CSV table of C-alpha atoms and ligand atoms in Angstrom, one decimal:
chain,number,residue,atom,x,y,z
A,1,UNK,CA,-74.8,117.7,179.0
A,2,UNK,CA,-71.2,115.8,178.9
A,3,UNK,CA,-71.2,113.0,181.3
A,4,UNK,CA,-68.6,114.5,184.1
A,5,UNK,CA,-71.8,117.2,184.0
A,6,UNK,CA,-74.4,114.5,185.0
A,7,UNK,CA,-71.5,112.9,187.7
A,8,UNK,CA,-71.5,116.1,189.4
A,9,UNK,CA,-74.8,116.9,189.4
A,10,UNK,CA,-75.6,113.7,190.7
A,11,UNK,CA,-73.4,114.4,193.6
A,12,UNK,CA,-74.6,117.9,194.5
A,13,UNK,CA,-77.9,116.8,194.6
A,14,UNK,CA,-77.6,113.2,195.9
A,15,UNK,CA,-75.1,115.4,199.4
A,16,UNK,CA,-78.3,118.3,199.1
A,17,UNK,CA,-80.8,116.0,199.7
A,18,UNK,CA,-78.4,114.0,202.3
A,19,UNK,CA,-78.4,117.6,204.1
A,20,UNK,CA,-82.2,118.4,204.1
A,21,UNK,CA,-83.3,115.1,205.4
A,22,UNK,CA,-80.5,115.7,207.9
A,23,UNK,CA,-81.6,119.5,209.1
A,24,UNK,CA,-85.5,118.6,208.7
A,25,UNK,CA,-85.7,114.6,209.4
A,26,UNK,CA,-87.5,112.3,207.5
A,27,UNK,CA,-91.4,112.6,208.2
A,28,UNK,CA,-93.6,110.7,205.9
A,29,UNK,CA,-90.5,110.9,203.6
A,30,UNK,CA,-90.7,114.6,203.3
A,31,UNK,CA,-89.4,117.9,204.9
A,32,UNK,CA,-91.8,119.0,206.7
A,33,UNK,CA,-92.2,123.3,207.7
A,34,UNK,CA,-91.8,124.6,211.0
A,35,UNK,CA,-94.0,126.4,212.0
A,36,UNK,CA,-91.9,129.0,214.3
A,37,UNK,CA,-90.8,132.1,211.9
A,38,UNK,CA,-87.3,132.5,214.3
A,39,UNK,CA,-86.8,129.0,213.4
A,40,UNK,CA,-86.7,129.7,209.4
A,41,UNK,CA,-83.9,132.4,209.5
A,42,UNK,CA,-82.0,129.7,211.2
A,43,UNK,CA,-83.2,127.3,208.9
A,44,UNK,CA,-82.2,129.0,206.3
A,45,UNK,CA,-78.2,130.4,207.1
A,46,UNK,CA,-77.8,126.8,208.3
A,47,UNK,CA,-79.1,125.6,205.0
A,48,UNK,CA,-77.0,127.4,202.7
A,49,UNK,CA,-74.8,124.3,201.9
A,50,UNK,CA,-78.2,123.1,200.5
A,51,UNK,CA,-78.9,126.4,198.4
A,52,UNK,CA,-75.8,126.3,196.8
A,53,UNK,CA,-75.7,122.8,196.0
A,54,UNK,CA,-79.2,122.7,194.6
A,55,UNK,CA,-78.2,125.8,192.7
A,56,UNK,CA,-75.1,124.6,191.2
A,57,UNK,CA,-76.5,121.5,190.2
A,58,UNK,CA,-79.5,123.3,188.5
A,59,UNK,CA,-76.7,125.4,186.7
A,60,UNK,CA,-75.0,122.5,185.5
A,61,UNK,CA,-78.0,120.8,184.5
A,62,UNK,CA,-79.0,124.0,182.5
A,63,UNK,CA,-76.6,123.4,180.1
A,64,UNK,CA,-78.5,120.8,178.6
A,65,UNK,CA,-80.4,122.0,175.2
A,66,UNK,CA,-83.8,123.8,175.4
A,67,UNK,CA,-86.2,122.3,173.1
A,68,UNK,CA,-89.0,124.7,173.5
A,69,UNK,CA,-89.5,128.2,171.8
A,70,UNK,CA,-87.0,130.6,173.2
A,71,UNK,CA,-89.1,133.7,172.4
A,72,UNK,CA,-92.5,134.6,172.8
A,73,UNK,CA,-94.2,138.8,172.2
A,74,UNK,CA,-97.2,139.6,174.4
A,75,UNK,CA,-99.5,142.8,174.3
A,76,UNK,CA,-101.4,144.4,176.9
A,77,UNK,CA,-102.8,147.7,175.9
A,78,UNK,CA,-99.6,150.4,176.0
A,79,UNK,CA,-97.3,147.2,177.4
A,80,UNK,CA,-95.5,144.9,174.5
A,81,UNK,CA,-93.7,142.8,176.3
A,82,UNK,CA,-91.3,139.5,175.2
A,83,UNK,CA,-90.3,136.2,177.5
A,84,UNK,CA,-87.0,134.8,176.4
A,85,UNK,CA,-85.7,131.8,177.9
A,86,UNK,CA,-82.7,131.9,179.5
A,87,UNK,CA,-82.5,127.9,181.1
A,88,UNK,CA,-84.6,124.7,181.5
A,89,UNK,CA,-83.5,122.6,183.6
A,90,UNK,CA,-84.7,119.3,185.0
A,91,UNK,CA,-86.3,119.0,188.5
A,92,UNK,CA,-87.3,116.6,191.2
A,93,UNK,CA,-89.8,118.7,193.3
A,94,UNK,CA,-89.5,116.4,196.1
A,95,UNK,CA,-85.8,117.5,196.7
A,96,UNK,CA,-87.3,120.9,196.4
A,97,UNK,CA,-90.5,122.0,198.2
A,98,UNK,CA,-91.5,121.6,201.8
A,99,UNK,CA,-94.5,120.7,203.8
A,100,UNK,CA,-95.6,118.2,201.3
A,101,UNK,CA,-94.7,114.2,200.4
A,102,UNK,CA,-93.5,112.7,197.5
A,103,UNK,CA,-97.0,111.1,196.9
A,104,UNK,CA,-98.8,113.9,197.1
A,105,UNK,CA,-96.7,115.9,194.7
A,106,UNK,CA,-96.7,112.9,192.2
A,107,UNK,CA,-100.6,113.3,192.2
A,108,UNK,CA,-99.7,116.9,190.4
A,109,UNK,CA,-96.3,115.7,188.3
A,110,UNK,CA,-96.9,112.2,187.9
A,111,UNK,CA,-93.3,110.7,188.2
A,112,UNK,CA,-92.0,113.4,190.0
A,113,UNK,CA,-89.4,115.5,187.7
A,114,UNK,CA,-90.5,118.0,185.9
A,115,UNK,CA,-89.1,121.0,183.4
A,116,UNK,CA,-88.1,123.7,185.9
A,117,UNK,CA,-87.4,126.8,183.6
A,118,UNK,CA,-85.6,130.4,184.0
A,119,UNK,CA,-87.0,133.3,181.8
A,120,UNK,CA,-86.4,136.9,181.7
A,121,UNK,CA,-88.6,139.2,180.0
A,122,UNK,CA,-88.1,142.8,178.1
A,123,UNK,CA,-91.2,144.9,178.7
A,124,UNK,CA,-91.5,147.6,176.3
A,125,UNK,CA,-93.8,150.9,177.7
A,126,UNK,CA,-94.3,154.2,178.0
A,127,UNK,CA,-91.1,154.8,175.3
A,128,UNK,CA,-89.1,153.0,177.3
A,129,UNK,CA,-87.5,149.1,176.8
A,130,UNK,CA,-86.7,147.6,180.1
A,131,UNK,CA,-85.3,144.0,181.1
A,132,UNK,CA,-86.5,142.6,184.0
A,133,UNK,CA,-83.6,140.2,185.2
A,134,UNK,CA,-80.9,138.2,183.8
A,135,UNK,CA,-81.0,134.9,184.0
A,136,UNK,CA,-77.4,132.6,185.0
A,137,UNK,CA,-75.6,134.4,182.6
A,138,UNK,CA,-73.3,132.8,179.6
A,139,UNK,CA,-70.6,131.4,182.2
A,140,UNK,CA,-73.3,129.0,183.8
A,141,UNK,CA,-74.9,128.0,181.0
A,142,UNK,CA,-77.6,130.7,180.9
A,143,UNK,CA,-78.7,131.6,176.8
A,144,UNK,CA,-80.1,135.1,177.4
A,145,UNK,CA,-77.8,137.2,176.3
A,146,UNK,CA,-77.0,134.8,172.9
A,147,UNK,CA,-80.7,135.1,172.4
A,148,UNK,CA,-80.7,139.2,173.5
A,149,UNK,CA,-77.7,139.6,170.5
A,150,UNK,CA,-79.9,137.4,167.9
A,151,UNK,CA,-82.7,139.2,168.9
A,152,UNK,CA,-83.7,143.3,167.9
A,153,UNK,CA,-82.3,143.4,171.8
A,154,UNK,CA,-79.0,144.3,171.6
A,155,UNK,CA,-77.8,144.3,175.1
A,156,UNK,CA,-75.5,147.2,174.5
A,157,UNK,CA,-78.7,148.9,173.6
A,158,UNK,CA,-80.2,148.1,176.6
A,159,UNK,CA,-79.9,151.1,178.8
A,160,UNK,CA,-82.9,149.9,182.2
A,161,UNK,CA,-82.7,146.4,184.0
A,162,UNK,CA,-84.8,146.2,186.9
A,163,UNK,CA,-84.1,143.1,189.2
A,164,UNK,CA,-86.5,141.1,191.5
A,165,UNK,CA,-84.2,139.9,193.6
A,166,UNK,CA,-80.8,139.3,193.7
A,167,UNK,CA,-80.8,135.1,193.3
A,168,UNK,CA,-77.9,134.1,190.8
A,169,UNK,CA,-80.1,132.8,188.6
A,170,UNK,CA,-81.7,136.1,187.9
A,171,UNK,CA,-78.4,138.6,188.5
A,172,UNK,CA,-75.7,136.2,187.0
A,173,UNK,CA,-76.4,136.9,183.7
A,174,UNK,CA,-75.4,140.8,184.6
A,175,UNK,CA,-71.6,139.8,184.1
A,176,UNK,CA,-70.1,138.3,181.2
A,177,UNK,CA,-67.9,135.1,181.4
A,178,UNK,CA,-64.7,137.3,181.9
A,179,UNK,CA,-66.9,139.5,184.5
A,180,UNK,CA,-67.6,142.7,182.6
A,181,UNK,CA,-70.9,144.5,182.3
A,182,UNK,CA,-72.8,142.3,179.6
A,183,UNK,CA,-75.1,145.6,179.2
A,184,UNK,CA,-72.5,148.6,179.3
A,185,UNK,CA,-74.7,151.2,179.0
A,186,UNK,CA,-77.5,149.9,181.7
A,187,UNK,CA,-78.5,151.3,184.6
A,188,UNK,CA,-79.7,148.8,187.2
A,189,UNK,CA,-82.5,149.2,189.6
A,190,UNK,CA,-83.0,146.9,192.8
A,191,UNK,CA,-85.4,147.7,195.9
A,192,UNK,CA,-83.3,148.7,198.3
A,193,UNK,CA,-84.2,146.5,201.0
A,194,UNK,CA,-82.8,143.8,198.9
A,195,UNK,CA,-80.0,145.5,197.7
A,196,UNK,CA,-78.7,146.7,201.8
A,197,UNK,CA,-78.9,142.6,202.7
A,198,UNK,CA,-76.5,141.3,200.2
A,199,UNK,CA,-74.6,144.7,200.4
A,200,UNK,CA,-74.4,144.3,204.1
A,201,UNK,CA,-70.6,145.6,204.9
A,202,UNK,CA,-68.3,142.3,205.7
A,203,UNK,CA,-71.7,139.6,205.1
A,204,UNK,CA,-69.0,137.4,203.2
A,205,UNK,CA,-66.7,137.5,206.3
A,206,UNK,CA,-69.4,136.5,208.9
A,207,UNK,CA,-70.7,133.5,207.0
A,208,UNK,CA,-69.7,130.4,206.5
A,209,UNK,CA,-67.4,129.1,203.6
A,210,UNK,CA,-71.1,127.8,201.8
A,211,UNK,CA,-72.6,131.0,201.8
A,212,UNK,CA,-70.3,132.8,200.3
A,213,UNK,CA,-70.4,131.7,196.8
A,214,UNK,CA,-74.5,133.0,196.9
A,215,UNK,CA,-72.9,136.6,197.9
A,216,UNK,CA,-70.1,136.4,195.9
A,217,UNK,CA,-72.1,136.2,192.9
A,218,UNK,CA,-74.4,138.9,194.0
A,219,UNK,CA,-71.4,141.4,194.2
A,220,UNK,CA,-69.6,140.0,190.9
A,221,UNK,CA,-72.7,140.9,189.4
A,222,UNK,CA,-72.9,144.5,190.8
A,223,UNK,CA,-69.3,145.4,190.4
A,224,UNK,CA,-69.0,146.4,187.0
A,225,UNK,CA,-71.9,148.7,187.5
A,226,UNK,CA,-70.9,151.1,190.0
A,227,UNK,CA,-72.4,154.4,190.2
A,228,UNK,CA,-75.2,153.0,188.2
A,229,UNK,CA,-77.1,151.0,190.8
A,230,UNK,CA,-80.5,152.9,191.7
A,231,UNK,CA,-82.3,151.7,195.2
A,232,UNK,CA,-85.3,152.4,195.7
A,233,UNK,CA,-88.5,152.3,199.0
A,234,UNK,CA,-91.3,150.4,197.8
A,235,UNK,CA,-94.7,151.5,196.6
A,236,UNK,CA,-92.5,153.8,194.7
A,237,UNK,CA,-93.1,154.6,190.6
A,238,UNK,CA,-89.4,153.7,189.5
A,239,UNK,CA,-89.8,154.1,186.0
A,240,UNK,CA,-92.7,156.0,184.0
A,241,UNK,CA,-95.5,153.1,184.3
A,242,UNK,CA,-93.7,150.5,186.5
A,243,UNK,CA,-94.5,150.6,190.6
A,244,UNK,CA,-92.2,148.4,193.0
A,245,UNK,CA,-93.9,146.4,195.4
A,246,UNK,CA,-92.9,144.6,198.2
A,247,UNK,CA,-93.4,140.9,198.1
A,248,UNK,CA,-90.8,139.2,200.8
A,249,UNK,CA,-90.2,136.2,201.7
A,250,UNK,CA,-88.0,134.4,199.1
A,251,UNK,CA,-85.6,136.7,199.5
A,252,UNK,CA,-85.1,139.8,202.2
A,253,UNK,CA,-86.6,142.2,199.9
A,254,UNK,CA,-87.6,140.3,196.8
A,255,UNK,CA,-90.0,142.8,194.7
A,256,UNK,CA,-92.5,142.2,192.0
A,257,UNK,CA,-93.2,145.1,189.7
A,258,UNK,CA,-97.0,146.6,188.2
A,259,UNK,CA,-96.6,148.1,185.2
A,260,UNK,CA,-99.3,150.3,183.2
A,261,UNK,CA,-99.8,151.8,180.0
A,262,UNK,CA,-102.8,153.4,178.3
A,263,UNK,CA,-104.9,150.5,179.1
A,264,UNK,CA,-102.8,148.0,179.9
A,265,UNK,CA,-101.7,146.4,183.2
A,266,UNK,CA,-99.3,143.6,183.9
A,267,UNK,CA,-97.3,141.8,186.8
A,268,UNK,CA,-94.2,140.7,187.0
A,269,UNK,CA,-93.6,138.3,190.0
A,270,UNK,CA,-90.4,136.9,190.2
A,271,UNK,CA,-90.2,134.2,192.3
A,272,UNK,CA,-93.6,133.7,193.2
A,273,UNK,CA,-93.3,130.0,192.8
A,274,UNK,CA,-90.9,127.6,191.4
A,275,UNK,CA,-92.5,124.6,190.9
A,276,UNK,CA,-96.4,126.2,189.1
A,277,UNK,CA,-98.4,122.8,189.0
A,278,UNK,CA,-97.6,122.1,192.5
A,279,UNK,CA,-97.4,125.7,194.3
A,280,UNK,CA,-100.5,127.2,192.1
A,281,UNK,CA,-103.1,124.6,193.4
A,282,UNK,CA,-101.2,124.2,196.5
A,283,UNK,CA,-99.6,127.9,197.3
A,284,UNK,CA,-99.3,126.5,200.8
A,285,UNK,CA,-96.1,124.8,199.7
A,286,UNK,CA,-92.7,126.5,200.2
A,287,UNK,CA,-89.2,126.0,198.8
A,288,UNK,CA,-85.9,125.3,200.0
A,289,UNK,CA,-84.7,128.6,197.9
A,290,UNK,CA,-87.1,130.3,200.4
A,291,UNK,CA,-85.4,132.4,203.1
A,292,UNK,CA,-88.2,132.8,205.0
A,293,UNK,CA,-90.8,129.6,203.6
A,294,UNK,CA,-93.7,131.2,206.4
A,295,UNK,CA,-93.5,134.6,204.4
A,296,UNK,CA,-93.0,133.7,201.3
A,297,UNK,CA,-96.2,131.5,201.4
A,298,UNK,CA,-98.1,134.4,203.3
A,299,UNK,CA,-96.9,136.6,199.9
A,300,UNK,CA,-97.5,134.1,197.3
A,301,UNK,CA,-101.2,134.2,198.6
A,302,UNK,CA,-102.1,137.3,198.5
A,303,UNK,CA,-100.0,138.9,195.5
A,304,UNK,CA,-101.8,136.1,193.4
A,305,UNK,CA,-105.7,137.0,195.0
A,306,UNK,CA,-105.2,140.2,194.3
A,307,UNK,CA,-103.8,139.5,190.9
A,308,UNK,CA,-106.6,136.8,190.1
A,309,UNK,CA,-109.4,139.3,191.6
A,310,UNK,CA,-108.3,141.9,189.3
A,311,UNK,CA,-107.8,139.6,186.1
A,312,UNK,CA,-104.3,140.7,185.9
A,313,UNK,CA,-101.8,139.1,183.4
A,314,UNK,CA,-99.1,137.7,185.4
A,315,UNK,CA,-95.6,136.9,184.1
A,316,UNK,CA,-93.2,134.6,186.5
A,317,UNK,CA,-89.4,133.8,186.3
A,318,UNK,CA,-90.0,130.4,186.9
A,319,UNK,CA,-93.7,129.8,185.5
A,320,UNK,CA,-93.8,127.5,182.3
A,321,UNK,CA,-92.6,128.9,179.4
A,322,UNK,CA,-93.7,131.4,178.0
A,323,UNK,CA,-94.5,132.4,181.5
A,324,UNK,CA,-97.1,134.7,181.0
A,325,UNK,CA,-100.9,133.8,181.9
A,326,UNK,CA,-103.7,134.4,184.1
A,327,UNK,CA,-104.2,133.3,187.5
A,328,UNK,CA,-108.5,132.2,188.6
A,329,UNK,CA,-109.2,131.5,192.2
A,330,UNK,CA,-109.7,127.6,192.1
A,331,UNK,CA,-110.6,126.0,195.8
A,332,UNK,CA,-107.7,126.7,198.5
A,333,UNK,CA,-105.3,127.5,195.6
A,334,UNK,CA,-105.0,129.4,192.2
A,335,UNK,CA,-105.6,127.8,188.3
A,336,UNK,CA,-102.7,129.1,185.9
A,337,UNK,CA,-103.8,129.8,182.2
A,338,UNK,CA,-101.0,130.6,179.7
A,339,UNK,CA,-102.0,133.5,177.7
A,340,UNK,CA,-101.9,133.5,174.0
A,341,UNK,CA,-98.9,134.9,172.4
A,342,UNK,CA,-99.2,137.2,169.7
B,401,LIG,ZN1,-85.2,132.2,190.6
């Protein structure tokens, strides 16, 4: 990362942190969640300039070199399915997460920055190959599609993306640098929920300046694909084998998908959690990406219960790489074991 890189980053997070302390005030030297649910949609439009600072600077920072495996091929039953890294970034969780101090997070990450990573995954079912998301995409530093054209992935190949929600860090990498589709012949599948909030006619016009750049991306992303956008109603079978769920909270209509084949089940959870060796032993704790933190929590608990009770593997967006495990029920919170790759 050249050194005008680290300047700026420094600055976006150094006026993002300035603007959390500010909205949430300093309380044993940590945000702390309030506890009204009216009081987080607020929270969160008037928080924006935070999102998109925190974003950008994890952008920037993502340009620095990945050191771990890019690649890694799972099989459960019918499902074959591959994590490739898209970004790893560094992190300071106490910039990030709520309702917990600096020195009880440093009890989890002792010296409080860890590896914060982005990964998108092609499952492979039912005769079908499907990505789920797209990282940042090439223009902020995101290596999915470099690794997708090294890969037997061609992304012209690919013809069925499914998206979690619509984050730039998981629809960015739908675009090209020059803004074309980087998967031509794709169609692109988003719960519809999720897809009517960042749709909704003029939301760039009655927002501030800040939030615009969030939506802006979101649209960018979709333009190219016109016609070729499929919405969908929850607890629906999208694809042969793959079921949307609804699992809201970090974003309006942010979805995690169950997929099946023969005898094999897996998860995909999107942005479950962020930060895995804080939020899995403490799923209490929230994020500021969260647009409603009270929700999001309420989710994260009982999609990973569920997913623990029935020994499902679980593969996260943000879990450490290769971000594919199994989740035990361990006290108040969940124990994450990486699964071996084959
Ligand atoms: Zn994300």
């Amino acid at each position: 990362m050249g050194i005008t890189s680290i300047l700026v980053t420094t600055l976006l997070v150094s006026a993002a942190l300035e603007s959390v302390i500010s909205k949430y005030g300093k309380h044993g030297g940590s945000p702390v969640i309030k506890s009204d649910p009216s009081t987080f949609r607020i929270t969160w439009i008037t928080n924006i300039p935070v999102i998109i600072a925190l974003l950008l600077s994890l952008t920037l920072s993502s340009l620095a070199q990945a050191s771990e495996t890019e690649k890694a091929v799972f099989q459960f039953g019918g499902i074959k399915i591959t994590a490739i890294l898209d970004a790893t970034m560094k992190a300071a969780p106490a910039k990030l997460l709520l309702n917990i101090t600096p020195e009880e997070i440093n009890r989890y990450i002792p010296g409080g920055e860890t590896d914060l990573t982005t990964v998108a995954f092609i499952a492979q079912l039912n005769g079908q190959t499907i990505l789920f998301d797209t990282g940042f995409g090439a223009s902020k530093g995101g290596k999915l599609a470099a690794r997708l054209e090294a890969s037997s992935f061609r992304p012209e190949a690919i013809d069925t993306i499914v998206i979690t929600h619509m984050h730039p860090d998981h629809v960015g990498g739908l675009v090209t640098p020059e803004g074309k589709a980087a998967f031509p012949k794709a169609e692109i599948y988003i719960a519809k929920t999720e897809y009517d909030f960042w749709l909704t006619p003029g939301l760039a016009e009655k927002i501030e300046a800040d939030k615009r750049g969030m939506v802006e991306v979101a649209l960018t992303a979709l333009k190219p694909y016109q016609g070729k956008i499929k919405t969908f109603a929850y607890d629906t079978e999208i694809r042969p084998g793959v079921v949307a769920i609804a699992a809201t909270g970090h974003t309006a209509g942010h979805t995690v998908y169950r997929l099946k084949a023969d005898n094999g089940e897996l998860l995909i959870v999107g942005d479950l959690t962020h930060i895995a060796p804080v939020q899995m032993p403490r799923p209490e704790v929230a994020i500021v990406y969260d647009s409603d933190p009270v929700l999001a929590v309420k989710t994260r608990k009982a999609v990973f219960t569920q997913a623990a009770q029935e020994k499902l593997p679980v593969a996260g967006m943000h879990f450490p790489f290769p971000a594919i495990g199994r989740l035990t029920l361990d006290g108040d919170g969940f124990a994450f074991t990486t699964e071996a790759a084959k």
